[in-house]
Amino acid sequence: MRLRVKLVSGGYTRLLRPVLFRSHHGDPEAIHEQMIALLAAVGSNPLAQRALGLLIPRAGRAVNVAGIDFPNRVGLAAGMDKDGLAARAWAGLGFGFAELGTVTGRAQPGNDKPRVFRLPASKALINRMGFNNEGAAALAARLAALGVERGNGRLGIPIGISIGKTKAVPLADAVDDYLASLNAVAPHADYVAVNVSSPNTPGLRKLQDGRAVEELLGELCSRAGNLAVRYRGAPVPIFLKVAPDIEWPDLDGLLLAAENAGAAGFIATNTTLRRRGLKGRDAAKAGEDGGLSGRPLTRLAREVVGYITAHTALPVIASGGIMRPEDAMAMFDLGARLVQLYTGFVYSGPALAANINAWDLAREPLWDGGRRSSGRETSGPAASDPKEG
Ligand SMILES: Cc1cc2nc3c(=O)[nH]c(=O)nc-3n(C[C@H](O)[C@H](O)[C@H](O)COP(=O)(O)O)c2cc1C
């Protein structure tokens, strides 16, 4: 298993990545679209899926979080597959869950291009996509056509769906816009993530204010309860995704508000507006507007995850700067129950989830009856090159 992971990992970083990063004149968004189209094709072809299964191991540490059974603790972060085009491929790449979206109440084109920038020396990305997506109803229809219903495991892994605010909808009407998305996606989602933390929709982060969070999540949780009655199931768990650019007192207010409203947990963090930790060679792109992700976010995301796990009993899904297995282990040691990858997947490639899973399996259980263990560090299997990432 380790050899396979090593081969796929080395093949990507040494052979495929250099070619990929130069294709489409180096345009990261065009390359991304091509990769999603390729993965969509792989996902729809049983033979290709089986071949992928031979290359990439899927074994990992199974957990139950918020009543959902996850085959392993490594997920795909929101934004990679906004419209669920490659929904059938993610399990084959070793992910234990995939968060599709962010989708909004209405379809929208997002910001003008270019809107994604690669900062390779820093192993980072800056994006200001602005929730380009086909709308919540289109994603719901796509998943319905695949037979994906909450809890039926149709895609082999749990599916989360991230919902955000339509840009054209005024902030004062945000609740209705989120409710429209929830109505559409709830029957097809194992959990719903409420995104109030993207830096690329004007004013969106104002919804992180304690009172706004309590109102928004209160309405969404109550609607989830009503929908559950209609669909004769349990209410879909609702997670809140938070920004890393937040002062501790504001975060305290947000945590309390989300708990009061009935949130199932937190996803921490989204991208940052800060520009710390960038290498000089990336200076030309450091001034681009948007959210920064990847290696420069690692430390900040850890601080926020550590703060949240210390201040709430609700589960935390860690996202932000997880570029190597060690980064995921650090998040687990801080008490995160699950992790998600975006930029690490771009730089380290399709073996990263499998590599993290191998490390996760090689360690002692961190959780025993919900109490955190000492978090003792043990070295993982040799599959990961510590210099990589
Ligand atoms: C190009 C791009 C698009 C993203 N789109 C979304 C999105 O639609 N919704 C969301 O909640 N997060 C989005 N994110 C944030 C990621 O889900 C993730 O939280 C963030 O990038 C930090 O993780 P990372 O350092 O592993 O990339 C996006 C990130 C990138 C780089």
Coordinates of C-alpha atoms and ligand atoms in Angstrom, one line a residue:
M1 CA 0.0 0.0 0.0
R2 CA 2.8 2.4 0.9
L3 CA 4.6 1.7 -2.4
R4 CA 1.5 2.5 -4.4
V5 CA 1.0 5.8 -2.5
K6 CA 4.7 6.6 -3.0
L7 CA 4.5 5.9 -6.7
V8 CA 1.3 7.9 -7.3
S9 CA 2.7 10.8 -5.2
G10 CA 6.1 10.8 -6.9
G11 CA 4.5 10.4 -10.4
Y12 CA 2.3 13.5 -9.7
T13 CA 4.9 15.8 -8.2
R14 CA 7.8 14.9 -10.5
L15 CA 6.1 14.1 -13.8
L16 CA 2.5 15.2 -14.0
R17 CA 2.4 18.5 -12.0
P18 CA 5.2 20.3 -14.0
V19 CA 3.3 19.5 -17.2
L20 CA -0.1 20.3 -15.8
F21 CA 0.9 23.6 -14.3
R22 CA 2.3 24.7 -17.7
S23 CA -0.7 23.6 -19.7
H24 CA -3.5 26.1 -20.8
H25 CA -0.8 28.8 -20.7
G26 CA -0.5 28.2 -17.0
D27 CA -4.1 29.4 -16.3
P28 CA -5.0 27.7 -13.0
E29 CA -8.8 27.9 -13.6
A30 CA -8.6 26.4 -17.1
I31 CA -6.4 23.6 -15.7
H32 CA -8.9 23.0 -12.9
E33 CA -11.8 22.8 -15.3
Q34 CA -9.9 20.3 -17.4
M35 CA -9.1 18.2 -14.3
I36 CA -12.7 18.2 -13.2
A37 CA -13.9 17.2 -16.6
L38 CA -11.3 14.3 -16.6
L39 CA -12.4 13.2 -13.1
A40 CA -16.1 13.4 -14.2
A41 CA -15.2 11.0 -17.0
V42 CA -13.3 8.7 -14.7
G43 CA -16.2 8.8 -12.2
S44 CA -18.7 7.8 -14.9
N45 CA -16.6 4.8 -16.2
P46 CA -16.6 1.7 -13.9
L47 CA -13.4 0.4 -15.5
A48 CA -11.6 3.6 -14.9
Q49 CA -12.9 3.7 -11.4
R50 CA -11.6 0.2 -10.8
A51 CA -8.2 1.1 -12.2
L52 CA -8.1 4.1 -9.8
G53 CA -9.0 1.8 -6.9
L54 CA -6.0 -0.3 -7.8
L55 CA -3.7 2.7 -7.7
I56 CA -5.0 4.6 -4.7
P57 CA -5.8 2.8 -1.5
R58 CA -9.0 3.9 0.3
A59 CA -8.4 2.4 3.8
G60 CA -8.5 4.8 6.7
R61 CA -9.7 5.3 10.2
A62 CA -13.5 5.2 10.2
V63 CA -15.4 7.6 12.5
N64 CA -18.9 8.7 13.3
V65 CA -19.3 12.5 13.5
A66 CA -22.7 14.2 13.9
G67 CA -24.4 10.9 13.4
I68 CA -22.7 10.3 10.0
D69 CA -20.4 7.3 9.3
F70 CA -17.2 8.4 7.6
P71 CA -15.0 5.6 6.1
N72 CA -12.0 7.8 6.8
R73 CA -11.2 11.2 8.2
V74 CA -10.0 13.0 5.1
G75 CA -12.4 15.0 3.0
L76 CA -12.4 17.2 -0.1
A77 CA -12.9 20.9 0.8
A78 CA -15.6 23.0 -0.7
G79 CA -14.9 24.9 -3.9
M80 CA -13.0 22.1 -5.7
D81 CA -16.2 20.6 -7.2
K82 CA -18.7 23.4 -6.9
D83 CA -21.4 21.9 -9.2
G84 CA -20.8 18.2 -8.3
L85 CA -19.6 17.4 -11.9
A86 CA -17.0 14.9 -10.6
A87 CA -19.1 13.8 -7.6
R88 CA -18.6 10.1 -8.5
A89 CA -14.8 10.3 -8.6
W90 CA -13.8 11.5 -5.1
A91 CA -14.3 8.2 -3.2
G92 CA -11.9 6.6 -5.7
L93 CA -9.2 9.1 -4.8
G94 CA -9.2 8.0 -1.2
F95 CA -11.4 10.7 0.2
G96 CA -13.7 9.8 3.1
F97 CA -16.2 12.5 2.2
A98 CA -16.6 15.3 -0.3
E99 CA -18.1 18.8 0.3
L100 CA -19.6 20.0 -2.9
G101 CA -20.5 23.6 -3.6
T102 CA -20.5 26.4 -2.5
V103 CA -23.8 26.7 -4.3
T104 CA -26.1 29.7 -4.0
G105 CA -29.9 30.2 -4.2
R106 CA -29.5 31.4 -7.8
A107 CA -27.0 30.5 -10.5
Q108 CA -24.3 33.2 -10.9
P109 CA -21.1 33.7 -13.0
G110 CA -18.8 34.8 -10.2
N111 CA -16.1 37.5 -10.5
D112 CA -14.3 38.5 -13.6
K113 CA -11.4 36.3 -14.7
P114 CA -8.5 35.9 -13.9
R115 CA -9.6 35.0 -10.4
V116 CA -7.3 32.2 -9.3
F117 CA -3.5 32.7 -8.9
R118 CA -0.9 30.1 -8.2
L119 CA 2.0 31.1 -5.8
P120 CA 4.2 28.0 -6.3
A121 CA 7.2 29.1 -4.2
S122 CA 4.9 29.5 -1.2
K123 CA 2.8 26.4 -2.1
A124 CA -0.2 28.7 -2.0
L125 CA -3.2 29.9 -4.0
I126 CA -5.1 33.2 -4.0
N127 CA -8.7 33.1 -5.3
R128 CA -11.5 35.5 -5.7
M129 CA -13.9 33.2 -7.5
G130 CA -17.0 34.8 -6.0
F131 CA -19.2 31.7 -5.9
N132 CA -19.4 30.9 -9.6
N133 CA -22.0 28.1 -9.7
E134 CA -25.0 26.7 -11.5
G135 CA -27.2 27.2 -8.4
A136 CA -28.4 24.9 -5.6
A137 CA -31.3 23.5 -7.7
A138 CA -29.0 22.4 -10.5
L139 CA -26.7 20.6 -8.0
A140 CA -29.7 19.0 -6.4
A141 CA -30.9 17.8 -9.8
R142 CA -27.5 16.4 -10.7
L143 CA -27.3 14.4 -7.4
A144 CA -30.9 13.2 -7.8
A145 CA -30.1 11.9 -11.2
L146 CA -27.2 9.9 -9.7
G147 CA -29.6 8.5 -7.1
V148 CA -27.9 10.3 -4.2
E149 CA -30.1 10.7 -1.2
R150 CA -29.1 11.5 2.3
G151 CA -27.8 8.5 4.1
N152 CA -27.9 6.1 1.1
G153 CA -24.2 6.1 0.5
R154 CA -24.7 6.0 -3.2
L155 CA -21.3 7.6 -4.0
G156 CA -19.5 5.4 -1.4
I157 CA -18.8 8.3 0.9
P158 CA -20.9 11.0 2.7
I159 CA -21.6 14.1 0.7
G160 CA -21.6 17.5 2.3
I161 CA -23.1 20.5 0.4
S162 CA -21.9 24.0 1.1
I163 CA -24.4 26.8 0.6
G164 CA -23.6 30.6 0.3
K165 CA -25.4 33.8 -0.5
T166 CA -26.3 34.9 -4.0
K167 CA -24.3 38.1 -4.8
A168 CA -27.3 40.0 -6.1
V169 CA -29.4 39.3 -3.0
P170 CA -29.0 42.1 -0.4
L171 CA -27.5 41.1 2.9
A172 CA -30.9 41.9 4.6
D173 CA -32.5 39.1 2.5
A174 CA -29.7 36.6 3.0
V175 CA -31.7 34.2 5.2
D176 CA -34.3 33.6 2.5
D177 CA -31.6 32.9 0.0
Y178 CA -29.9 30.4 2.2
L179 CA -33.3 28.8 3.0
A180 CA -33.9 28.4 -0.7
S181 CA -30.6 26.6 -1.1
L182 CA -31.3 24.4 1.9
N183 CA -34.7 23.4 0.6
A184 CA -33.1 22.2 -2.7
V185 CA -30.0 20.4 -1.3
A186 CA -31.2 18.9 2.0
P187 CA -32.6 15.7 0.5
H188 CA -29.3 14.9 -1.1
A189 CA -26.8 16.0 1.5
D190 CA -25.4 14.1 4.5
Y191 CA -24.5 17.4 6.0
V192 CA -24.9 21.0 4.9
A193 CA -22.1 23.6 5.4
V194 CA -23.2 27.2 5.8
N195 CA -20.6 29.4 4.3
V196 CA -20.5 32.9 5.8
S197 CA -16.7 33.1 5.6
S198 CA -15.8 33.6 1.9
P199 CA -13.9 36.9 1.5
N200 CA -15.1 37.1 -2.1
T201 CA -18.8 38.0 -1.7
P202 CA -19.1 41.6 -0.6
G203 CA -20.3 41.9 3.0
L204 CA -20.7 38.1 3.5
R205 CA -18.4 38.0 6.5
K206 CA -20.8 40.4 8.3
L207 CA -23.0 37.3 8.7
Q208 CA -20.4 35.9 11.1
D209 CA -21.5 38.5 13.7
G210 CA -23.0 36.6 16.7
R211 CA -26.5 37.9 16.3
A212 CA -26.6 37.4 12.5
V213 CA -25.3 33.8 13.0
E214 CA -27.9 33.0 15.5
E215 CA -30.7 34.3 13.3
L216 CA -29.4 32.6 10.1
L217 CA -28.5 29.2 11.7
G218 CA -31.7 29.3 13.9
E219 CA -33.8 29.6 10.7
L220 CA -31.8 27.0 8.8
C221 CA -31.9 24.5 11.7
S222 CA -35.6 25.0 12.1
R223 CA -36.2 24.5 8.4
A224 CA -34.0 21.4 8.5
G225 CA -36.3 20.1 11.2
N226 CA -39.4 20.8 9.1
L227 CA -37.9 19.2 6.0
A228 CA -37.0 16.1 8.1
V229 CA -40.7 15.6 8.9
R230 CA -41.5 15.9 5.2
Y231 CA -38.8 13.4 4.3
R232 CA -39.4 11.2 7.3
G233 CA -35.8 11.3 8.5
A234 CA -33.5 13.1 11.0
P235 CA -32.7 16.7 10.3
V236 CA -29.7 17.3 8.1
P237 CA -26.7 18.3 10.4
I238 CA -25.7 21.9 9.7
F239 CA -22.0 22.9 10.0
L240 CA -20.8 26.5 10.1
K241 CA -17.6 27.4 8.1
V242 CA -15.7 30.2 9.7
A243 CA -12.9 32.6 8.5
P244 CA -9.5 32.6 10.1
D245 CA -9.5 36.4 10.2
I246 CA -11.4 36.7 13.4
E247 CA -10.6 38.1 16.8
W248 CA -11.1 35.7 19.7
P249 CA -13.9 37.7 21.4
D250 CA -15.8 37.6 18.1
L251 CA -15.2 33.9 17.7
D252 CA -16.5 33.4 21.2
G253 CA -19.7 35.1 20.2
L254 CA -20.0 33.1 17.0
L255 CA -19.4 29.8 18.8
L256 CA -22.1 30.5 21.4
A257 CA -24.6 31.8 18.8
A258 CA -24.0 28.7 16.6
E259 CA -24.5 26.3 19.6
N260 CA -27.7 28.2 20.6
A261 CA -29.0 27.9 17.1
G262 CA -28.5 24.1 17.0
A263 CA -25.5 23.8 14.7
A264 CA -23.9 20.4 14.5
G265 CA -20.3 21.6 14.3
F266 CA -17.8 23.9 12.7
I267 CA -15.5 23.9 9.7
A268 CA -12.4 25.9 10.3
T269 CA -11.1 27.6 8.3
N270 CA -11.8 29.3 5.0
T271 CA -9.1 31.3 3.2
T272 CA -7.4 34.3 4.8
L273 CA -7.1 37.9 3.7
R274 CA -3.7 38.1 5.4
R275 CA -0.6 37.9 3.3
R276 CA 1.9 36.6 5.9
G277 CA 4.3 33.7 5.0
L278 CA 4.7 34.3 1.3
K279 CA 8.0 33.8 -0.3
G280 CA 9.7 36.7 -2.1
R281 CA 9.5 34.9 -5.5
D282 CA 5.7 35.1 -5.3
A283 CA 5.7 38.9 -4.6
A284 CA 4.2 39.8 -8.0
K285 CA 1.0 37.9 -7.1
A286 CA 0.8 38.6 -3.4
G287 CA -1.1 41.9 -4.1
E288 CA -4.0 40.1 -5.9
D289 CA -7.3 40.5 -4.1
G290 CA -8.9 37.4 -2.7
G291 CA -8.4 34.6 -0.1
L292 CA -5.0 33.0 0.4
S293 CA -4.8 29.3 1.0
G294 CA -2.2 26.6 1.3
R295 CA 1.1 26.6 3.3
P296 CA 0.9 30.2 4.5
L297 CA -2.5 29.4 6.1
T298 CA -1.3 26.3 8.0
R299 CA -0.3 28.0 11.3
L300 CA -3.3 30.4 11.4
A301 CA -5.8 27.6 10.7
R302 CA -4.2 25.5 13.5
E303 CA -4.6 28.4 15.9
V304 CA -8.3 28.8 15.1
V305 CA -9.0 25.1 15.2
G306 CA -7.2 24.8 18.5
Y307 CA -9.2 27.7 19.9
I308 CA -12.5 26.3 18.7
T309 CA -11.9 22.7 20.0
A310 CA -10.9 24.2 23.4
H311 CA -14.1 26.3 23.6
T312 CA -16.8 24.0 22.3
A313 CA -17.8 20.4 22.5
L314 CA -19.2 20.4 19.0
P315 CA -17.1 18.6 16.4
V316 CA -14.7 20.5 14.2
I317 CA -13.7 19.8 10.6
A318 CA -10.3 21.3 10.0
S319 CA -9.4 23.0 6.7
G320 CA -6.5 25.2 5.9
G321 CA -2.9 24.6 4.9
I322 CA -3.0 20.8 5.2
M323 CA -0.3 20.0 2.7
R324 CA 1.3 16.9 4.2
P325 CA 0.2 14.1 6.5
E326 CA 1.9 15.8 9.4
D327 CA -0.4 18.8 9.0
A328 CA -3.4 16.6 9.2
M329 CA -2.0 14.8 12.3
A330 CA -1.5 18.2 14.0
M331 CA -5.1 19.0 13.3
F332 CA -6.3 15.7 14.8
D333 CA -4.0 16.3 17.8
L334 CA -5.8 19.6 18.3
G335 CA -9.1 17.8 18.5
A336 CA -10.3 18.1 14.9
R337 CA -12.5 15.1 14.1
L338 CA -12.1 15.3 10.3
V339 CA -9.9 17.3 7.9
Q340 CA -10.4 18.7 4.4
L341 CA -8.0 19.3 1.5
Y342 CA -7.9 21.9 -1.3
T343 CA -4.6 23.5 -2.0
G344 CA -2.6 20.5 -0.7
F345 CA -4.5 18.4 -3.3
V346 CA -3.4 20.8 -6.0
Y347 CA 0.3 20.7 -5.0
S348 CA 0.7 17.2 -3.6
G349 CA -1.7 15.5 -5.9
P350 CA -4.1 12.6 -5.9
A351 CA -2.2 10.5 -3.4
L352 CA -2.4 13.0 -0.5
A353 CA -5.7 11.7 1.0
A354 CA -4.4 8.1 0.8
N355 CA -1.1 9.2 2.4
I356 CA -2.8 10.9 5.3
N357 CA -5.0 7.9 5.8
A358 CA -1.9 5.6 5.9
W359 CA -0.5 7.9 8.7
D360 CA -3.8 8.0 10.5
L361 CA -4.0 4.2 10.5
A362 CA -0.4 3.9 11.8
R363 CA -1.1 5.9 14.9
E364 CA -2.9 5.1 18.1
P365 CA -6.6 6.1 18.3
L366 CA -6.8 9.8 19.3
W367 CA -10.3 9.6 20.5
D368 CA -11.5 7.4 23.4
G369 CA -15.1 8.0 24.4
G370 CA -15.0 11.5 23.1
R371 CA -12.0 12.5 25.3
R372 CA -8.9 13.7 23.6
S373 CA -5.8 11.5 24.3
S374 CA -2.4 12.9 25.1
G375 CA -1.9 13.6 21.3
R376 CA 1.5 11.9 21.5
E377 CA 3.3 12.3 18.2
T378 CA 4.4 9.1 16.5
S379 CA 6.1 9.1 13.1
G380 CA 3.9 7.8 10.3
P381 CA 4.7 5.3 7.5
A382 CA 7.5 6.0 5.1
A383 CA 5.1 6.9 2.3
S384 CA 5.4 10.6 2.9
D385 CA 8.5 12.6 2.0
P386 CA 8.8 15.2 4.7
K387 CA 10.5 17.6 2.2
E388 CA 7.5 17.4 -0.1
G389 CA 4.7 19.8 0.1
Ligands
LIG1 C1 -10.0 28.2 -5.9 C2 -10.7 28.0 -4.5 C3 -12.1 28.0 -4.4 C4 -12.7 27.9 -3.2 N1 -14.1 27.9 -3.1 C5 -14.7 27.7 -2.0 C6 -16.1 27.6 -1.9 O1 -16.8 27.7 -2.9 N2 -16.7 27.5 -0.7 C7 -15.9 27.3 0.5 O2 -16.5 27.2 1.6 N3 -14.6 27.3 0.4 C8 -13.9 27.5 -0.8 N4 -12.6 27.5 -0.8 C9 -11.8 27.4 0.4 C10 -11.4 25.9 0.7 O3 -12.5 25.1 0.8 C11 -10.5 25.8 1.9 O4 -11.3 26.1 3.1 C12 -9.4 26.8 1.9 O5 -8.8 26.9 0.7 C13 -8.3 26.4 3.0 O6 -7.8 25.1 2.7 P1 -6.5 24.8 1.9 O7 -5.4 25.6 2.5 O8 -6.3 23.3 2.0 O9 -6.8 25.2 0.5 C14 -11.9 27.7 -2.0 C15 -10.5 27.7 -2.1 C16 -9.9 27.8 -3.3 C17 -8.4 27.8 -3.4

